[in-house]
Amino acid sequence: MNLRVVGSKARHILLALAALFPISSDAWAWGDQGHKVICEMAMRLVQPSTHAEIQKLISNDQQFDTFSDSCTWPDHPRQRASEHFLNLPRDSDGLHSEACPGAAACVVTAIKRDFEVLSSNNASQAQKLASLKFLGHWVGDIHQPLHVSFEDDRGGNSVLVTGLCDANLHSAWDTCLVLKAVGEDVSGAATELMKTITPARIEGWTHSAPMDWANESFAIAEQAQTKYCIRQGASCDQPAGKVTIDAAYVATNAPIVKEQLQKAGVRLAHLLDAALAK
């Protein structure tokens, strides 16, 4: 079968379907672009021995040639669906332990699980390869603010938007704002973002745990400028009507998107070094 021809035909079909049925970002967290940029930065930041170990693992992958591309794997098709996010009550003030409220597993426990496999001397190469790809993805997910959010609106998938982004608020943060913040070139985006990652920022960002990262994302989700929820006493309630994504919204939130991508890249590199560096 000529995959190039099939791919060309499929691309036109997918574009037509996308125009008719906007894809819910339940399927893709940060979108592929965000995940690739995060993992590209991590790959540039890890120690040489870690870089070599990652390359060795990826060389055995049947689908991907680069770590950055492999970080999209858990979304295509969706794997371990309940572990891509963390749901909190509307009156929550954040996570106070590594336990997942009301669930057996979530993105916080997923990071711990796959870090342990990647660090293990007893895991097979195939198991380590899978956990490498999962870990890269989970660290991206936990830094997407609407992946630490509320179940009843499906992390903003039920909050519709209008203006410069289409579909819903979750989709806007997954993909639309990422593209507006860093563009479509993965390598170029990683290069630009790394220009402002200073040693002091690395030091500050890596002295924290996944629970802290989740709380940072939740704080962003609840900020008034995100327009995900409206504070009513102790509760942060779903807004009525559509959220307008205009130039002012983009200007306010694009720097937040950039910093979340940077934090994810730095923290992922730190985890990978802890698991694989010799």
Short mmCIF file of C-alpha atoms in Angstrom, two decimals:
data_model
loop_
_atom_site.label_atom_id
_atom_site.label_comp_id
_atom_site.label_asym_id
_atom_site.label_seq_id
_atom_site.Cartn_x
_atom_site.Cartn_y
_atom_site.Cartn_z
CA MET A 1 0.00 0.00 0.00
CA ASN A 2 1.28 3.47 -0.91
CA LEU A 3 0.98 5.30 2.42
CA ARG A 4 1.90 8.67 0.89
CA VAL A 5 -1.09 8.56 -1.46
CA VAL A 6 -3.40 7.27 1.25
CA GLY A 7 -2.12 9.95 3.63
CA SER A 8 -2.80 12.70 1.10
CA LYS A 9 -6.36 11.52 0.55
CA ALA A 10 -6.96 11.04 4.26
CA ARG A 11 -5.69 14.53 5.02
CA HIS A 12 -8.35 16.09 2.78
CA ILE A 13 -11.05 13.91 4.34
CA LEU A 14 -9.95 14.85 7.87
CA LEU A 15 -9.91 18.56 7.01
CA ALA A 16 -13.44 18.30 5.67
CA LEU A 17 -14.62 16.43 8.77
CA ALA A 18 -12.92 18.93 11.06
CA ALA A 19 -14.80 21.76 9.40
CA LEU A 20 -18.10 19.97 9.97
CA PHE A 21 -17.41 18.51 13.40
CA PRO A 22 -14.85 20.39 15.53
CA ILE A 23 -12.89 17.80 17.49
CA SER A 24 -13.30 17.90 21.25
CA SER A 25 -10.01 18.29 23.03
CA ASP A 26 -11.02 15.47 25.31
CA ALA A 27 -8.93 13.72 22.66
CA TRP A 28 -5.79 15.86 22.69
CA ALA A 29 -4.32 17.64 25.69
CA TRP A 30 -2.25 20.72 24.76
CA GLY A 31 -2.79 19.45 21.22
CA ASP A 32 0.08 17.67 19.51
CA GLN A 33 1.97 20.94 19.10
CA GLY A 34 2.20 21.68 22.81
CA HIS A 35 3.30 18.16 23.68
CA LYS A 36 5.97 18.16 20.99
CA VAL A 37 7.37 21.53 22.08
CA ILE A 38 7.55 20.43 25.73
CA CYS A 39 9.36 17.20 24.90
CA GLU A 40 11.68 18.95 22.45
CA MET A 41 12.74 21.37 25.18
CA ALA A 42 13.20 18.53 27.65
CA MET A 43 15.38 16.67 25.18
CA ARG A 44 17.63 19.72 24.84
CA LEU A 45 17.82 20.22 28.61
CA VAL A 46 18.63 16.69 29.81
CA GLN A 47 22.15 15.53 30.64
CA PRO A 48 24.11 13.87 27.80
CA SER A 49 23.80 10.41 29.36
CA THR A 50 20.02 10.84 29.69
CA HIS A 51 19.84 12.02 26.08
CA ALA A 52 21.67 8.88 24.98
CA GLU A 53 19.35 6.61 26.99
CA ILE A 54 16.27 8.27 25.49
CA GLN A 55 17.67 7.92 21.98
CA LYS A 56 18.40 4.26 22.66
CA LEU A 57 14.83 3.62 23.79
CA ILE A 58 13.26 5.57 20.91
CA SER A 59 15.43 3.71 18.38
CA ASN A 60 13.38 0.61 19.20
CA ASP A 61 10.03 2.32 18.66
CA GLN A 62 8.04 1.05 15.70
CA GLN A 63 6.19 4.33 15.14
CA PHE A 64 8.34 7.29 16.19
CA ASP A 65 11.83 8.49 15.32
CA THR A 66 12.03 11.31 17.87
CA PHE A 67 11.10 11.71 21.52
CA SER A 68 9.18 14.91 20.81
CA ASP A 69 6.89 13.13 18.35
CA SER A 70 6.47 10.14 20.66
CA CYS A 71 4.96 12.32 23.39
CA THR A 72 1.72 12.47 21.38
CA TRP A 73 1.34 8.66 21.47
CA PRO A 74 -1.03 8.43 24.49
CA ASP A 75 -3.59 10.49 22.55
CA HIS A 76 -3.53 8.47 19.31
CA PRO A 77 -5.55 6.47 20.16
CA ARG A 78 -6.51 7.61 23.64
CA GLN A 79 -4.83 5.40 26.25
CA ARG A 80 -5.37 5.31 30.02
CA ALA A 81 -8.12 7.88 29.58
CA SER A 82 -8.72 8.70 33.25
CA GLU A 83 -5.05 9.58 33.80
CA HIS A 84 -4.87 12.60 31.48
CA PHE A 85 -6.48 14.98 33.97
CA LEU A 86 -7.49 15.69 37.56
CA ASN A 87 -11.00 16.66 38.64
CA LEU A 88 -11.56 18.81 41.72
CA PRO A 89 -14.78 20.02 43.39
CA ARG A 90 -15.97 23.52 42.49
CA ASP A 91 -15.34 24.67 46.06
CA SER A 92 -11.87 23.11 46.21
CA ASP A 93 -8.83 25.13 47.25
CA GLY A 94 -6.53 22.68 45.51
CA LEU A 95 -4.90 19.31 46.02
CA HIS A 96 -3.54 18.52 49.47
CA SER A 97 -2.13 15.04 48.84
CA GLU A 98 -1.12 12.82 45.91
CA ALA A 99 -4.45 11.00 46.12
CA CYS A 100 -6.90 11.65 43.29
CA PRO A 101 -10.20 13.05 44.64
CA GLY A 102 -13.00 10.64 43.78
CA ALA A 103 -10.85 8.54 41.45
CA ALA A 104 -8.41 5.66 41.63
CA ALA A 105 -6.01 7.28 39.17
CA CYS A 106 -5.34 10.70 37.66
CA VAL A 107 -2.50 12.61 36.02
CA VAL A 108 -0.67 13.04 39.36
CA THR A 109 -0.54 9.30 40.06
CA ALA A 110 0.21 8.58 36.39
CA ILE A 111 3.43 10.62 36.59
CA LYS A 112 4.55 8.68 39.67
CA ARG A 113 3.65 5.32 38.11
CA ASP A 114 5.59 5.83 34.89
CA PHE A 115 8.54 7.52 36.57
CA GLU A 116 8.91 4.41 38.74
CA VAL A 117 8.86 2.12 35.70
CA LEU A 118 11.36 4.28 33.82
CA SER A 119 13.65 4.30 36.88
CA SER A 120 13.38 0.58 37.54
CA ASN A 121 16.25 -1.82 37.01
CA ASN A 122 13.76 -4.63 36.60
CA ALA A 123 11.55 -3.19 33.85
CA SER A 124 12.03 -4.43 30.30
CA GLN A 125 13.13 -2.09 27.52
CA ALA A 126 9.64 -2.28 26.05
CA GLN A 127 8.11 -1.27 29.38
CA LYS A 128 10.57 1.59 29.76
CA LEU A 129 9.85 2.81 26.23
CA ALA A 130 6.12 2.91 26.93
CA SER A 131 6.63 4.71 30.24
CA LEU A 132 9.00 7.20 28.60
CA LYS A 133 6.26 8.18 26.15
CA PHE A 134 3.59 8.24 28.84
CA LEU A 135 5.72 10.31 31.21
CA GLY A 136 6.48 12.90 28.53
CA HIS A 137 2.76 13.18 27.85
CA TRP A 138 1.60 13.32 31.47
CA VAL A 139 3.98 16.15 32.36
CA GLY A 140 2.51 18.11 29.47
CA ASP A 141 -1.06 17.34 30.54
CA ILE A 142 -0.61 18.45 34.14
CA HIS A 143 0.62 21.87 32.97
CA GLN A 144 -2.46 22.48 30.81
CA PRO A 145 -4.64 24.45 33.25
CA LEU A 146 -7.94 22.97 32.13
CA HIS A 147 -6.65 19.47 32.83
CA VAL A 148 -6.89 20.33 36.52
CA SER A 149 -10.46 21.49 36.63
CA PHE A 150 -14.09 20.42 37.05
CA GLU A 151 -15.81 17.24 35.95
CA ASP A 152 -19.29 18.65 35.34
CA ASP A 153 -18.13 20.79 32.40
CA ARG A 154 -15.53 18.24 31.28
CA GLY A 155 -12.60 20.55 31.88
CA GLY A 156 -14.09 23.35 29.83
CA ASN A 157 -15.24 21.20 26.93
CA SER A 158 -18.80 22.34 27.72
CA VAL A 159 -17.79 26.01 27.89
CA LEU A 160 -18.27 27.31 24.37
CA VAL A 161 -16.17 30.10 22.92
CA THR A 162 -16.44 32.66 20.15
CA GLY A 163 -13.97 34.96 18.46
CA LEU A 164 -10.38 34.08 17.58
CA CYS A 165 -10.69 30.44 18.74
CA ASP A 166 -13.37 27.90 17.85
CA ALA A 167 -15.27 25.15 19.63
CA ASN A 168 -14.77 25.32 23.41
CA LEU A 169 -12.50 26.73 26.10
CA HIS A 170 -10.61 23.47 26.59
CA SER A 171 -9.85 23.34 22.90
CA ALA A 172 -8.77 26.99 22.96
CA TRP A 173 -6.16 26.23 25.63
CA ASP A 174 -5.13 22.91 24.07
CA THR A 175 -4.35 24.20 20.63
CA CYS A 176 -5.55 27.65 19.58
CA LEU A 177 -3.71 29.65 22.25
CA VAL A 178 -0.61 27.47 21.88
CA LEU A 179 -0.40 28.21 18.18
CA LYS A 180 -0.98 31.92 18.78
CA ALA A 181 1.67 31.93 21.52
CA VAL A 182 4.47 29.90 19.88
CA GLY A 183 3.50 29.19 16.26
CA GLU A 184 3.53 25.95 14.28
CA ASP A 185 7.28 25.24 14.09
CA VAL A 186 8.15 22.88 16.96
CA SER A 187 11.90 23.38 16.79
CA GLY A 188 11.60 27.14 16.42
CA ALA A 189 9.13 27.37 19.28
CA ALA A 190 11.42 25.36 21.56
CA THR A 191 14.38 27.57 20.65
CA GLU A 192 12.48 30.77 21.41
CA LEU A 193 11.08 29.49 24.69
CA MET A 194 14.49 28.29 25.86
CA LYS A 195 15.96 31.78 25.43
CA THR A 196 14.21 32.90 28.63
CA ILE A 197 14.73 29.73 30.68
CA THR A 198 17.41 30.95 33.08
CA PRO A 199 19.32 28.88 35.65
CA ALA A 200 17.35 30.68 38.37
CA ARG A 201 14.04 29.66 36.78
CA ILE A 202 15.20 26.07 36.42
CA GLU A 203 16.21 26.05 40.09
CA GLY A 204 12.85 27.41 41.17
CA TRP A 205 10.71 25.25 38.92
CA THR A 206 12.37 21.93 39.79
CA HIS A 207 12.03 22.27 43.57
CA SER A 208 8.45 21.07 43.44
CA ALA A 209 6.36 17.92 42.97
CA PRO A 210 3.50 16.92 40.62
CA MET A 211 0.97 17.87 43.29
CA ASP A 212 2.39 21.41 43.22
CA TRP A 213 2.24 21.49 39.43
CA ALA A 214 -1.42 20.47 39.56
CA ASN A 215 -2.17 23.25 42.03
CA GLU A 216 -0.40 25.80 39.82
CA SER A 217 -2.58 24.74 36.88
CA PHE A 218 -5.72 24.83 39.01
CA ALA A 219 -4.91 28.35 40.16
CA ILE A 220 -4.63 29.45 36.52
CA ALA A 221 -7.90 27.70 35.64
CA GLU A 222 -9.67 29.66 38.38
CA GLN A 223 -8.14 33.04 37.55
CA ALA A 224 -10.67 35.60 36.37
CA GLN A 225 -8.65 36.26 33.21
CA THR A 226 -9.04 32.60 32.12
CA LYS A 227 -12.85 33.04 32.17
CA TYR A 228 -13.31 29.34 32.90
CA CYS A 229 -15.36 29.93 36.03
CA ILE A 230 -16.87 32.78 38.01
CA ARG A 231 -16.25 33.03 41.75
CA GLN A 232 -19.44 32.82 43.81
CA GLY A 233 -18.39 32.67 47.43
CA ALA A 234 -16.40 29.46 47.95
CA SER A 235 -17.50 28.03 44.60
CA CYS A 236 -16.14 28.76 41.13
CA ASP A 237 -19.14 28.33 38.84
CA GLN A 238 -19.48 27.75 35.12
CA PRO A 239 -20.02 30.99 33.17
CA ALA A 240 -23.30 31.58 31.38
CA GLY A 241 -23.10 31.86 27.60
CA LYS A 242 -20.01 31.83 25.42
CA VAL A 243 -16.56 33.06 26.37
CA THR A 244 -15.11 35.60 23.95
CA ILE A 245 -11.54 34.91 22.86
CA ASP A 246 -10.44 38.28 21.51
CA ALA A 247 -7.06 39.96 21.03
CA ALA A 248 -7.05 41.12 24.66
CA TYR A 249 -7.70 37.56 25.90
CA VAL A 250 -4.84 36.24 23.77
CA ALA A 251 -2.48 39.02 24.88
CA THR A 252 -3.24 38.28 28.53
CA ASN A 253 -3.03 34.49 28.37
CA ALA A 254 -0.36 33.79 25.74
CA PRO A 255 2.45 34.58 28.23
CA ILE A 256 0.85 32.12 30.67
CA VAL A 257 0.74 29.44 27.97
CA LYS A 258 4.41 30.04 27.20
CA GLU A 259 5.46 29.78 30.83
CA GLN A 260 3.43 26.61 31.36
CA LEU A 261 5.16 25.05 28.35
CA GLN A 262 8.53 26.15 29.72
CA LYS A 263 7.82 24.77 33.18
CA ALA A 264 6.71 21.47 31.70
CA GLY A 265 9.86 21.16 29.59
CA VAL A 266 12.15 21.95 32.52
CA ARG A 267 10.37 19.67 34.95
CA LEU A 268 10.19 16.82 32.45
CA ALA A 269 13.94 17.10 31.85
CA HIS A 270 14.49 16.97 35.61
CA LEU A 271 12.41 13.80 35.92
CA LEU A 272 14.12 12.16 32.97
CA ASP A 273 17.55 12.90 34.44
CA ALA A 274 16.45 11.48 37.79
CA ALA A 275 15.23 8.31 36.08
CA LEU A 276 17.88 7.74 33.43
CA ALA A 277 21.08 9.74 34.02
CA LYS A 278 24.21 7.72 34.72
#
